[in-house]
Short mmCIF file of C-alpha atoms in Angstrom, two decimals:
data_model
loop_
_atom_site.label_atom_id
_atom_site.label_comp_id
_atom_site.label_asym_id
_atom_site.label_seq_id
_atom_site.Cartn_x
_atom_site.Cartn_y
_atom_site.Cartn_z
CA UNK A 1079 0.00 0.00 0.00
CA UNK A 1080 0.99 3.41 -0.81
CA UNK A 1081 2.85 5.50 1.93
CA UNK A 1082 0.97 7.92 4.53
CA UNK A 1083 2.65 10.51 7.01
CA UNK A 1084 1.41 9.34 10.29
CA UNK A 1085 2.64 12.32 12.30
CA UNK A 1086 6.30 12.10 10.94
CA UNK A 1087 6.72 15.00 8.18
CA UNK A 1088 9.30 12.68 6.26
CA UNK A 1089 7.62 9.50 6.46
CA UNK A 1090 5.69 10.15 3.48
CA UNK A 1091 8.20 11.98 1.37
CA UNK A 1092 11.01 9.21 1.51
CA UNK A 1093 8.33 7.35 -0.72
CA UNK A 1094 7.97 9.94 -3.39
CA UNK A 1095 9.18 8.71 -6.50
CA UNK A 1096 12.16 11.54 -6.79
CA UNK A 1097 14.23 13.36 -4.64
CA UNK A 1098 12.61 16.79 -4.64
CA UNK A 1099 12.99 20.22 -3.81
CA UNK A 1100 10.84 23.66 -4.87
CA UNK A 1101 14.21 25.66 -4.92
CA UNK A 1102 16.20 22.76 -7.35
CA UNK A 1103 13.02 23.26 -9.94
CA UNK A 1104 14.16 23.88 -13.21
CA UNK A 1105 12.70 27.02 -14.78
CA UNK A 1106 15.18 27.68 -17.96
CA UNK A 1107 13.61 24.46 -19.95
CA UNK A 1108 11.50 26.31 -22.18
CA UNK A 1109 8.50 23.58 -20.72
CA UNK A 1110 5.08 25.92 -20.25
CA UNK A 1111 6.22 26.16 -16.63
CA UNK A 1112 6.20 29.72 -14.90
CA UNK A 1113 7.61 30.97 -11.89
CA UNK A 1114 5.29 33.09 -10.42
CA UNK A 1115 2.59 30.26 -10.51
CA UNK A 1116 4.71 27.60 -8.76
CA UNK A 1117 5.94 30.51 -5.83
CA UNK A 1118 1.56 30.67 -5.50
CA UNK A 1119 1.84 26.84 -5.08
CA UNK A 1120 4.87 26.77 -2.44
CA UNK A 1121 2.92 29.00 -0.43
CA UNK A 1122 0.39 25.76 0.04
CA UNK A 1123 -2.39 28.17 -0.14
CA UNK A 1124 -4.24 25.84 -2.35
CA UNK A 1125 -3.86 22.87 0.26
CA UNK A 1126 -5.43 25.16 3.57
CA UNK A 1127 -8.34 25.84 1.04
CA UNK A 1128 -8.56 21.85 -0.02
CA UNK A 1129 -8.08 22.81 -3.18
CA UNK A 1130 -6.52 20.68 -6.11
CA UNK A 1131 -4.08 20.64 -9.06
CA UNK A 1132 -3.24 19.13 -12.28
CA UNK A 1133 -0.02 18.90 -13.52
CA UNK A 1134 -0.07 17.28 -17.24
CA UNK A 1135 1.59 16.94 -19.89
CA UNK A 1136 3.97 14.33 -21.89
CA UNK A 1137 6.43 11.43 -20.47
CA UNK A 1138 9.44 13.48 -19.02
CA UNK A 1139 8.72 16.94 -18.55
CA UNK A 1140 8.70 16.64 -14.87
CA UNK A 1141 5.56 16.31 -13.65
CA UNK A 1142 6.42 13.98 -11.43
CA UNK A 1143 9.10 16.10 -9.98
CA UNK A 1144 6.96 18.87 -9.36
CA UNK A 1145 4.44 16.97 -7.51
CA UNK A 1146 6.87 15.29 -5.36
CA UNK A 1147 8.94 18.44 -4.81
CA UNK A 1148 5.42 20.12 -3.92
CA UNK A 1149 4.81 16.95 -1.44
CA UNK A 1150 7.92 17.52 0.31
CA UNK A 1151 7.38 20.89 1.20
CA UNK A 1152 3.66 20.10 3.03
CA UNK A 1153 5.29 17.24 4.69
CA UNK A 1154 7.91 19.79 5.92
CA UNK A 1155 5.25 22.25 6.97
CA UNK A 1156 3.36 19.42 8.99
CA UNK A 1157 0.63 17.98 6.58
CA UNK A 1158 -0.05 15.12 6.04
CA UNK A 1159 0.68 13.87 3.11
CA UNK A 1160 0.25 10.59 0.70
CA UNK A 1161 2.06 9.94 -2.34
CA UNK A 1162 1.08 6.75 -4.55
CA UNK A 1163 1.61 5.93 -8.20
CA UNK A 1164 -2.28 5.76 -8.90
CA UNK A 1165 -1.86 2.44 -10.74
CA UNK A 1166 -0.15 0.65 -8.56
CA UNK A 1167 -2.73 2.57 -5.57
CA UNK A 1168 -6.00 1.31 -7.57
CA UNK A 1169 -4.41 -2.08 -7.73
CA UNK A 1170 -3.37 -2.39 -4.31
CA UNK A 1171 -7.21 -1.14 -3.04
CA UNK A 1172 -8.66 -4.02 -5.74
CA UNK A 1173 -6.64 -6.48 -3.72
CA UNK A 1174 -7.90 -4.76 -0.06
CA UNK A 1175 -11.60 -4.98 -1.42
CA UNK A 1176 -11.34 -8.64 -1.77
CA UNK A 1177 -9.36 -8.84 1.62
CA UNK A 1178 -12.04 -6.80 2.89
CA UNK A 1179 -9.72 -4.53 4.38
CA UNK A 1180 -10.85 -1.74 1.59
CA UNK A 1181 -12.14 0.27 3.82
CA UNK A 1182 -9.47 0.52 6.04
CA UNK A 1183 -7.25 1.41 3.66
CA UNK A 1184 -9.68 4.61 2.33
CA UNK A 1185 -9.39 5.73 6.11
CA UNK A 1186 -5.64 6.04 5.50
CA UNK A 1187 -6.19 7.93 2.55
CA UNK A 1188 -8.87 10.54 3.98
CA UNK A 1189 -6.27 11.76 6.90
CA UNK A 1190 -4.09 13.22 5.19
CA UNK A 1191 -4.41 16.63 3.95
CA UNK A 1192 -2.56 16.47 0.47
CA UNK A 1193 -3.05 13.02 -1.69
CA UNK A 1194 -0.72 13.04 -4.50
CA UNK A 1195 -1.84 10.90 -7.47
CA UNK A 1196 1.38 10.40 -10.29
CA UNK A 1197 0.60 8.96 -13.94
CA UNK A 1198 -3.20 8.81 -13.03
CA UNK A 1199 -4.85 7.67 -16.23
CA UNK A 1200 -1.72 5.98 -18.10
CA UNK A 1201 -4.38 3.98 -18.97
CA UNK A 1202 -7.79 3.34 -18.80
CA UNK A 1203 -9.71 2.74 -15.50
CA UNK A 1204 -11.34 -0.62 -15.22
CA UNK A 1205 -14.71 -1.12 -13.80
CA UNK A 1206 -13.56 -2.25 -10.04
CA UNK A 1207 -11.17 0.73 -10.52
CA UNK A 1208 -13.75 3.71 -11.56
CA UNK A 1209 -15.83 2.72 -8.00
CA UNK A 1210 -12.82 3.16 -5.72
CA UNK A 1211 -11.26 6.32 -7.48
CA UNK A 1212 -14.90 7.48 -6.80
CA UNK A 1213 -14.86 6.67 -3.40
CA UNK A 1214 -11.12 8.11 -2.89
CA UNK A 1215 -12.10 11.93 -4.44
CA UNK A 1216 -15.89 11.93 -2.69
CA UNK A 1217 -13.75 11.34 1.11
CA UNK A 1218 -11.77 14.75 -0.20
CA UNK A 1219 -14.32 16.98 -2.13
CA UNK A 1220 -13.81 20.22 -0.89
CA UNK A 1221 -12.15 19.35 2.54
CA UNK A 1222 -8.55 17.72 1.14
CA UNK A 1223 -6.41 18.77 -1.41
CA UNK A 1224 -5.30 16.08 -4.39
CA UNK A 1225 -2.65 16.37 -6.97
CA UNK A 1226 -2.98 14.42 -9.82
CA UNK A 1227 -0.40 14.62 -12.44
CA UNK A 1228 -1.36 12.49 -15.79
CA UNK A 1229 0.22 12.55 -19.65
CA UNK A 1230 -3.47 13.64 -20.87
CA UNK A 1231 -5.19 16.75 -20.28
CA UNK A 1232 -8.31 16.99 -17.89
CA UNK A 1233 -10.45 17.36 -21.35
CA UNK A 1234 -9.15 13.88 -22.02
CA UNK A 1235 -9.94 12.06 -18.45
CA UNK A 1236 -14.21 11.81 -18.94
CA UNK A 1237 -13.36 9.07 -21.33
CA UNK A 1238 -10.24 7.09 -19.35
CA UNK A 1239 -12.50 6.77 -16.71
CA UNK A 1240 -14.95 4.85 -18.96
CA UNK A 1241 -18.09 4.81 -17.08
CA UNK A 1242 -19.96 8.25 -17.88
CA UNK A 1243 -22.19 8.48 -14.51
CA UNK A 1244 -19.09 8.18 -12.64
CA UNK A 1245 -17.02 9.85 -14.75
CA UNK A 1246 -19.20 13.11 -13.94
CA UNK A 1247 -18.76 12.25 -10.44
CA UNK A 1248 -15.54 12.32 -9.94
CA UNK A 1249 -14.98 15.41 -12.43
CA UNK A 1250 -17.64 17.48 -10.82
CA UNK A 1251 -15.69 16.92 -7.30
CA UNK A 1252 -12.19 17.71 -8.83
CA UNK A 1253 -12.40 20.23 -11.49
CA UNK A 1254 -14.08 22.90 -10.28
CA UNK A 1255 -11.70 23.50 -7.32
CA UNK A 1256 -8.84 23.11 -9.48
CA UNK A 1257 -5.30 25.11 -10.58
CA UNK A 1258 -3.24 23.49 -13.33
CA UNK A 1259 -0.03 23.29 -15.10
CA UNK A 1260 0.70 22.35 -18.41
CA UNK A 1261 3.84 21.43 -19.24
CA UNK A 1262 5.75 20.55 -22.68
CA UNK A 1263 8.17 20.43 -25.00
CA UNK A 1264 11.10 17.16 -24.90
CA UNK A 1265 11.66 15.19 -22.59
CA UNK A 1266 13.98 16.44 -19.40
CA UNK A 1267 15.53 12.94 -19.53
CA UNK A 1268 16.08 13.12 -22.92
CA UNK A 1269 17.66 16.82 -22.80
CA UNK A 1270 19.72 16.26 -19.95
CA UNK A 1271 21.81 12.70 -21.89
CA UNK A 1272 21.94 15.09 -24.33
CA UNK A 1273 24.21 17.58 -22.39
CA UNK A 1274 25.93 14.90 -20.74
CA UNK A 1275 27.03 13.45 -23.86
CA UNK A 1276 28.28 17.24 -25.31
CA UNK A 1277 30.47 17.75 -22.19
#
């Protein structure tokens, strides 16, 4: 099961997929990615307010990063805080539901303050999926703050979660409340080999 921070600001960060910090953020990649917006973010403004954010855009131009590096700082300044690759997260829960132990897990979940969801949507929710991811947003609408960071833009989600009623569920409770950055443009991976091999 994905990592929560029970009380210890680290706990949760040691589990985030990179390494990050707000002031190592990389604004000279030409990437869609401004300044000004991400010193709004850092504030955690958006997270008091249980408000949400997007971060999209294509494989490598460090969503991830941003997310995590946003993740760090609230577990710094005391929140708690959950990071899961949503795949992996929605698979886990399928296994809990059969163990029963589903709703347990949810509890978990609905404590912290900031849920951070990475690659949500890499591919398309299945039908035990689409009732959990339900249940997961409905425990934070307007309370929590999630950030969801997916290679498709929000226009694209309605049909990756398949099912239309609940694909107007969970949009209605997430959009709305919502800030987002777009990112684009190659790959950081891909630009920073490319330096490497130039030195």
């Amino acid at each position: 099961m994905g990592p929560s921070c029970p009380g210890c600001h680290s706990a949760a960060y040691q589990e985030c997929r990179y390494k990050a910090y707000l002031e190592q953020i990389d604004y000279a990649t030409n990437r869609g990615l401004e300044r000004n917006q991400m010193e709004r973010l850092a504030t955690l403004d958006f997270v008091h307010k249980g408000q949400n954010l997007f971060i999209t855009g294509s494989s490598g131009t460090g969503k991830s990063y941003l997310a995590c590096a946003l993740g760090h700082e609230a577990c710094k300044r005391g929140f708690r805080t959950f990071y899961a690759n949503a795949p992996k997260l929605l698979g886990a829960l399928k296994v809990a539901k059969v163990k029963g132990t589903l709703e347990t897990e949810l509890k978990k979940i609905e404590r912290c303050q900031l849920l951070i969801l990475d690659d949500l949507f890499i591919v398309p929710l299945d039908a035990k999926e689409r009732p959990i991811l339900l249940e997961i947003i409905e425990d934070r609408h307007e309370r929590k703050s999630t950030i969801i960071t997916s290679q498709y833009p929000s226009s694209n989600w309605y049909d990756m979660v398949g099912d239309p009623t609940i694909a107007d569920a969970v949009l209605d409770r997430i959009i709305h409340t919502a800030h987002t950055i777009e990112l684009y443009g190659e790959s950081m991976r891909k630009l920073r080999a490319k330096k490497s091999q130039s030195i």
